[in-house]
Amino acid sequence: MPRRKQQTDMKSLTTATCRSITGKAKLTYRIGATPEKEVHFIVHENDGGGFFSREWVAVKDIREALAKCPADEPVTSMALQPLFRGRSVNTPAFLLAALSNEKLLTPIRGRKRGHELGDVEAFGARMDKLVSGSRTTKKKVARKKKATARKA
């Protein structure tokens, strides 16, 4: 079982929302990094009422779990089950939804719960920028626009 990081060890990189795989709930998840710059996911909120475990999971461990999937079969939440301590069967599916939202996994047309690997390199490049601190958030862009408008 991979070692879990405490939330206090994490630098928050981004927070996002997505629909669950079934579409019945809106999920909020966070992506964070350890002081050693290891990127992690955590499912943070679920407005659908289903139980889930709030555990940080390393992207490295996620990639290892996905690498064990047979290449000729779709990826399902069962591939992520070993990453959690068994507190809730929902957590792997919620993480799958977050990974899909981040384009690490892509839904297979005609397969409601089947996915295939997405653009892992693009995600890695985006996370490298966030970890290094060279990110521009929507709030920063809005503040710059507001400041520019005041000067004019």
Coordinates of N, CA and C in Angstrom, one line a residue:
M1 N 0.8 -1.2 0.0 CA 0.0 0.0 0.0 C 0.9 1.2 0.0
P2 N 0.6 2.2 -0.9 CA 1.4 3.4 -0.9 C 1.3 4.2 0.3
R3 N 2.3 4.9 0.7 CA 2.3 5.8 1.9 C 1.5 7.0 1.6
R4 N 0.6 7.4 2.5 CA -0.3 8.5 2.4 C 0.4 9.8 3.0
K5 N 0.2 10.9 2.4 CA 0.7 12.1 2.9 C -0.4 12.9 3.6
Q6 N -0.1 13.5 4.7 CA -1.0 14.4 5.4 C -1.3 15.6 4.6
Q7 N -2.5 16.2 4.8 CA -2.8 17.4 4.1 C -1.9 18.5 4.4
T8 N -1.4 18.6 5.6 CA -0.5 19.7 6.0 C 0.8 19.6 5.2
D9 N 1.2 18.5 4.7 CA 2.4 18.3 3.9 C 2.3 18.9 2.5
M10 N 1.1 19.1 2.1 CA 0.8 19.5 0.7 C 0.7 21.0 0.4
K11 N 1.3 21.4 -0.7 CA 1.1 22.7 -1.2 C 0.0 22.6 -2.2
S12 N -1.1 23.3 -2.1 CA -2.2 23.2 -3.0 C -1.8 23.8 -4.3
L13 N -2.0 23.1 -5.4 CA -1.7 23.6 -6.7 C -3.0 24.1 -7.4
T14 N -4.1 23.3 -7.3 CA -5.3 23.7 -7.9 C -6.5 22.9 -7.3
T15 N -7.7 23.5 -7.4 CA -8.9 22.9 -7.0 C -9.8 22.9 -8.2
A16 N -10.5 21.8 -8.5 CA -11.4 21.8 -9.6 C -12.7 21.0 -9.3
T17 N -13.7 21.1 -10.1 CA -14.9 20.4 -9.9 C -15.2 19.6 -11.2
C18 N -15.9 18.5 -11.0 CA -16.4 17.7 -12.2 C -17.6 16.9 -11.8
R19 N -18.2 16.3 -12.7 CA -19.3 15.4 -12.5 C -18.8 14.0 -12.2
S20 N -19.5 13.3 -11.4 CA -19.1 11.9 -11.1 C -19.3 11.1 -12.4
I21 N -18.7 9.9 -12.5 CA -18.8 9.1 -13.7 C -20.3 8.9 -14.1
T22 N -21.2 8.7 -13.1 CA -22.6 8.4 -13.3 C -23.3 9.7 -13.6
G23 N -22.7 10.9 -13.3 CA -23.3 12.2 -13.5 C -24.3 12.6 -12.4
K24 N -24.4 11.8 -11.4 CA -25.3 12.1 -10.3 C -24.8 13.1 -9.3
A25 N -23.5 13.3 -9.2 CA -23.0 14.2 -8.2 C -21.9 15.1 -8.8
K26 N -21.8 16.3 -8.1 CA -20.7 17.2 -8.5 C -19.6 16.9 -7.4
L27 N -18.4 16.7 -7.9 CA -17.2 16.4 -7.1 C -16.3 17.6 -7.1
T28 N -15.6 17.8 -6.0 CA -14.5 18.8 -5.9 C -13.3 18.0 -5.5
Y29 N -12.2 18.2 -6.2 CA -11.0 17.5 -5.9 C -9.9 18.6 -5.9
R30 N -8.8 18.2 -5.3 CA -7.6 19.1 -5.2 C -6.4 18.3 -5.8
I31 N -5.5 19.1 -6.3 CA -4.2 18.6 -6.7 C -3.2 19.4 -5.9
G32 N -2.3 18.6 -5.3 CA -1.3 19.3 -4.5 C 0.1 18.6 -4.7
A33 N 1.1 19.2 -4.1 CA 2.4 18.7 -4.2 C 3.1 18.7 -2.9
T34 N 3.9 17.7 -2.7 CA 4.7 17.6 -1.4 C 5.9 18.5 -1.5
P35 N 6.6 18.7 -0.4 CA 7.8 19.5 -0.5 C 8.9 18.9 -1.5
E36 N 8.8 17.6 -1.7 CA 9.7 17.0 -2.7 C 9.1 17.1 -4.1
K37 N 8.0 17.8 -4.3 CA 7.4 18.1 -5.6 C 6.7 16.9 -6.2
E38 N 6.3 16.0 -5.4 CA 5.5 14.8 -5.9 C 4.0 15.3 -5.9
V39 N 3.4 15.1 -7.1 CA 2.0 15.6 -7.3 C 1.0 14.5 -6.8
H40 N 0.0 15.0 -6.1 CA -1.0 14.1 -5.5 C -2.4 14.6 -5.8
F41 N -3.4 13.7 -5.8 CA -4.8 14.1 -5.9 C -5.5 13.7 -4.6
I42 N -6.6 14.5 -4.3 CA -7.5 14.1 -3.2 C -8.9 14.5 -3.6
V43 N -9.9 13.6 -3.4 CA -11.3 14.0 -3.5 C -11.6 14.7 -2.3
H44 N -12.2 15.9 -2.5 CA -12.4 16.8 -1.3 C -13.9 16.9 -0.9
E45 N -14.8 17.0 -1.9 CA -16.2 17.2 -1.6 C -17.0 16.4 -2.6
N46 N -18.2 16.1 -2.2 CA -19.2 15.3 -3.1 C -20.6 15.8 -2.7
D47 N -21.2 16.5 -3.6 CA -22.6 17.0 -3.2 C -23.7 15.9 -3.4
G48 N -23.3 14.8 -3.8 CA -24.3 13.7 -4.0 C -24.6 12.8 -2.8
G49 N -23.8 13.1 -1.7 CA -24.1 12.4 -0.5 C -23.4 11.0 -0.3
G50 N -22.7 10.5 -1.4 CA -22.0 9.3 -1.2 C -20.7 9.4 -0.4
F51 N -20.4 8.4 0.4 CA -19.2 8.4 1.2 C -18.0 8.3 0.3
F52 N -16.9 8.8 0.8 CA -15.6 8.7 0.1 C -14.5 8.9 1.1
S53 N -13.3 8.5 0.8 CA -12.2 8.7 1.7 C -11.4 9.9 1.2
R54 N -11.0 10.7 2.2 CA -10.2 11.9 1.9 C -8.7 11.5 2.1
E55 N -8.2 10.9 1.1 CA -6.7 10.5 1.1 C -6.0 11.1 -0.1
W56 N -4.9 11.6 0.2 CA -4.0 12.1 -0.9 C -3.4 10.9 -1.6
V57 N -3.4 10.8 -2.9 CA -2.9 9.7 -3.7 C -1.9 10.3 -4.7
A58 N -0.7 9.7 -4.6 CA 0.4 10.2 -5.5 C 0.1 9.8 -7.0
V59 N 0.4 10.8 -7.9 CA 0.2 10.5 -9.3 C 1.1 9.3 -9.7
K60 N 2.2 9.2 -9.1 CA 3.2 8.1 -9.4 C 2.5 6.8 -9.1
D61 N 1.7 6.7 -8.0 CA 1.0 5.5 -7.6 C -0.2 5.2 -8.6
I62 N -0.8 6.3 -9.0 CA -1.9 6.2 -10.0 C -1.4 5.6 -11.3
R63 N -0.3 6.2 -11.7 CA 0.3 5.7 -13.0 C 0.7 4.2 -12.9
E64 N 1.3 3.8 -11.8 CA 1.6 2.4 -11.6 C 0.4 1.5 -11.6
A65 N -0.7 2.0 -11.0 CA -1.9 1.2 -11.0 C -2.5 1.1 -12.4
L66 N -2.5 2.2 -13.2 CA -3.0 2.2 -14.5 C -2.1 1.3 -15.5
A67 N -0.8 1.3 -15.2 CA 0.1 0.5 -16.0 C -0.2 -1.0 -15.9
K68 N -0.8 -1.4 -14.8 CA -1.2 -2.8 -14.6 C -2.4 -3.3 -15.4
C69 N -3.1 -2.3 -15.9 CA -4.3 -2.6 -16.7 C -4.0 -3.3 -18.0
P70 N -4.7 -4.3 -18.4 CA -4.4 -4.9 -19.7 C -4.7 -3.9 -20.8
A71 N -3.8 -3.8 -21.8 CA -3.8 -2.8 -22.8 C -5.1 -2.9 -23.7
D72 N -5.6 -4.1 -23.8 CA -6.8 -4.3 -24.7 C -8.1 -4.2 -24.0
E73 N -8.1 -3.8 -22.7 CA -9.3 -3.6 -21.9 C -9.5 -2.2 -21.4
P74 N -10.7 -1.7 -21.3 CA -10.9 -0.4 -20.8 C -10.5 -0.2 -19.4
V75 N -10.1 0.9 -19.0 CA -9.7 1.2 -17.6 C -11.0 1.6 -16.9
T76 N -11.2 0.9 -15.7 CA -12.4 1.2 -14.9 C -11.9 1.6 -13.5
S77 N -12.8 2.0 -12.6 CA -12.4 2.4 -11.3 C -11.8 1.2 -10.5
M78 N -12.0 0.0 -10.9 CA -11.4 -1.2 -10.2 C -9.9 -1.1 -10.3
A79 N -9.3 -0.5 -11.3 CA -7.9 -0.4 -11.4 C -7.3 0.5 -10.3
L80 N -8.1 1.4 -9.7 CA -7.7 2.3 -8.7 C -8.0 1.8 -7.3
Q81 N -8.8 0.8 -7.2 CA -9.2 0.3 -5.9 C -8.0 0.0 -4.9
P82 N -6.9 -0.6 -5.4 CA -5.8 -0.9 -4.5 C -5.1 0.3 -3.9
L83 N -5.4 1.5 -4.4 CA -4.8 2.7 -3.9 C -5.4 3.2 -2.6
F84 N -6.5 2.7 -2.2 CA -7.3 3.1 -1.1 C -7.4 2.1 0.0
R85 N -7.6 2.5 1.2 CA -7.6 1.6 2.4 C -9.0 1.0 2.6
G86 N -9.8 1.0 1.6 CA -11.1 0.2 1.7 C -12.2 0.9 2.5
R87 N -12.1 2.2 2.7 CA -13.1 2.9 3.5 C -14.4 3.1 2.7
S88 N -14.3 3.2 1.4 CA -15.5 3.5 0.6 C -15.2 3.0 -0.8
V89 N -16.2 2.3 -1.4 CA -16.1 1.8 -2.8 C -16.3 3.0 -3.8
N90 N -16.8 4.1 -3.3 CA -17.0 5.3 -4.2 C -15.7 6.0 -4.5
T91 N -14.7 6.0 -3.6 CA -13.5 6.8 -3.8 C -12.8 6.5 -5.1
P92 N -12.5 5.2 -5.5 CA -11.8 5.0 -6.8 C -12.6 5.6 -8.0
A93 N -13.9 5.5 -8.0 CA -14.7 6.0 -9.1 C -14.7 7.5 -9.1
F94 N -14.7 8.1 -7.9 CA -14.6 9.6 -7.8 C -13.2 10.1 -8.4
L95 N -12.2 9.3 -8.0 CA -10.8 9.7 -8.5 C -10.8 9.5 -10.0
L96 N -11.4 8.4 -10.5 CA -11.5 8.2 -12.0 C -12.1 9.4 -12.7
A97 N -13.2 9.9 -12.1 CA -13.8 11.1 -12.7 C -12.9 12.3 -12.7
A98 N -12.1 12.5 -11.6 CA -11.2 13.6 -11.6 C -10.1 13.4 -12.6
L99 N -9.6 12.2 -12.7 CA -8.5 11.9 -13.7 C -9.1 12.1 -15.1
S100 N -10.3 11.8 -15.4 CA -10.9 12.1 -16.7 C -11.1 13.6 -16.9
N101 N -11.4 14.3 -15.9 CA -11.6 15.7 -16.0 C -10.2 16.4 -16.3
E102 N -9.2 15.8 -15.8 CA -7.8 16.3 -16.0 C -7.2 15.8 -17.3
K103 N -8.0 15.0 -18.0 CA -7.6 14.4 -19.3 C -6.5 13.4 -19.2
L104 N -6.2 12.9 -18.0 CA -5.3 11.8 -17.8 C -6.0 10.5 -18.4
L105 N -7.3 10.4 -18.3 CA -8.0 9.3 -18.9 C -9.1 9.9 -19.8
T106 N -9.4 9.2 -20.8 CA -10.4 9.6 -21.8 C -11.5 8.6 -21.8
P107 N -12.8 9.0 -21.7 CA -13.9 8.1 -21.8 C -13.9 7.4 -23.2
I108 N -14.2 6.1 -23.2 CA -14.4 5.4 -24.5 C -15.8 5.5 -24.9
R109 N -16.0 6.0 -26.1 CA -17.3 6.2 -26.7 C -18.1 4.9 -26.6
G110 N -19.3 5.0 -26.1 CA -20.2 3.8 -26.0 C -20.0 3.0 -24.8
R111 N -19.0 3.3 -23.9 CA -18.7 2.6 -22.7 C -18.8 3.6 -21.5
K112 N -19.9 3.6 -20.8 CA -20.2 4.5 -19.8 C -19.1 4.6 -18.7
R113 N -18.5 3.5 -18.3 CA -17.5 3.5 -17.3 C -16.1 3.1 -17.8
G114 N -16.0 2.9 -19.1 CA -14.7 2.5 -19.6 C -13.9 3.7 -20.1
H115 N -12.6 3.7 -19.8 CA -11.7 4.8 -20.2 C -10.4 4.2 -20.8
E116 N -9.7 5.1 -21.4 CA -8.4 4.8 -21.9 C -7.4 5.9 -21.5
L117 N -6.1 5.6 -21.6 CA -5.2 6.6 -21.2 C -5.3 7.8 -22.1
G118 N -5.1 9.0 -21.4 CA -5.2 10.2 -22.2 C -3.8 10.8 -22.4
D119 N -3.8 12.1 -22.3 CA -2.5 12.9 -22.6 C -1.7 13.0 -21.3
V120 N -1.0 12.0 -20.9 CA -0.2 12.0 -19.7 C 0.9 13.1 -19.7
E121 N 1.5 13.2 -20.9 CA 2.6 14.2 -21.0 C 2.1 15.6 -20.8
A122 N 0.9 16.0 -21.4 CA 0.4 17.3 -21.2 C 0.1 17.6 -19.8
F123 N -0.5 16.6 -19.1 CA -0.8 16.8 -17.7 C 0.5 17.0 -16.9
G124 N 1.5 16.2 -17.2 CA 2.8 16.3 -16.5 C 3.4 17.7 -16.7
A125 N 3.3 18.2 -17.9 CA 3.9 19.6 -18.2 C 3.1 20.6 -17.4
R126 N 1.8 20.5 -17.4 CA 1.0 21.5 -16.6 C 1.3 21.4 -15.2
M127 N 1.5 20.2 -14.6 CA 1.8 20.1 -13.2 C 3.2 20.6 -12.9
D128 N 4.1 20.4 -13.8 CA 5.5 21.0 -13.6 C 5.4 22.5 -13.5
K129 N 4.6 23.1 -14.3 CA 4.4 24.6 -14.2 C 3.8 25.0 -12.9
L130 N 2.8 24.3 -12.4 CA 2.2 24.6 -11.2 C 3.1 24.4 -10.0
V131 N 3.8 23.3 -10.0 CA 4.8 23.0 -8.9 C 5.9 24.0 -8.9
S132 N 6.4 24.5 -10.0 CA 7.4 25.5 -10.0 C 6.9 26.9 -9.7
G133 N 5.6 27.0 -9.6 CA 5.0 28.3 -9.2 C 4.7 29.2 -10.4
S134 N 5.0 28.8 -11.6 CA 4.8 29.7 -12.8 C 3.4 29.4 -13.4
R135 N 2.4 29.8 -12.6 CA 1.0 29.6 -13.0 C 0.3 30.9 -13.0
T136 N -0.7 31.0 -13.9 CA -1.5 32.2 -14.0 C -2.9 31.7 -13.7
T137 N -3.5 32.1 -12.6 CA -4.9 31.7 -12.3 C -5.9 32.6 -12.9
K138 N -7.1 32.2 -12.9 CA -8.2 33.1 -13.4 C -8.3 34.4 -12.5
K139 N -8.1 34.2 -11.2 CA -8.1 35.4 -10.3 C -7.0 36.4 -10.6
K140 N -5.8 35.8 -10.9 CA -4.7 36.7 -11.2 C -5.0 37.5 -12.5
V141 N -5.5 36.8 -13.5 CA -5.8 37.5 -14.8 C -6.9 38.6 -14.5
A142 N -7.9 38.3 -13.7 CA -9.0 39.2 -13.5 C -8.4 40.4 -12.7
R143 N -7.5 40.2 -11.8 CA -6.9 41.3 -11.0 C -6.1 42.2 -12.0
K144 N -5.3 41.6 -12.9 CA -4.5 42.4 -13.8 C -5.4 43.2 -14.7
K145 N -6.5 42.6 -15.2 CA -7.4 43.4 -16.1 C -8.1 44.5 -15.3
K146 N -8.4 44.3 -14.1 CA -9.0 45.3 -13.2 C -8.0 46.5 -13.0
A147 N -6.8 46.1 -12.7 CA -5.8 47.1 -12.4 C -5.5 47.9 -13.7
T148 N -5.4 47.3 -14.8 CA -5.2 47.9 -16.1 C -6.4 48.9 -16.4
A149 N -7.6 48.5 -16.2 CA -8.8 49.3 -16.4 C -8.7 50.5 -15.5
R150 N -8.3 50.4 -14.3 CA -8.2 51.6 -13.4 C -7.2 52.6 -13.9
K151 N -6.1 52.1 -14.4 CA -5.0 53.0 -14.9 C -5.5 53.8 -16.2
A152 N -6.4 53.2 -16.9 CA -6.8 53.9 -18.2 C -7.8 55.0 -18.0

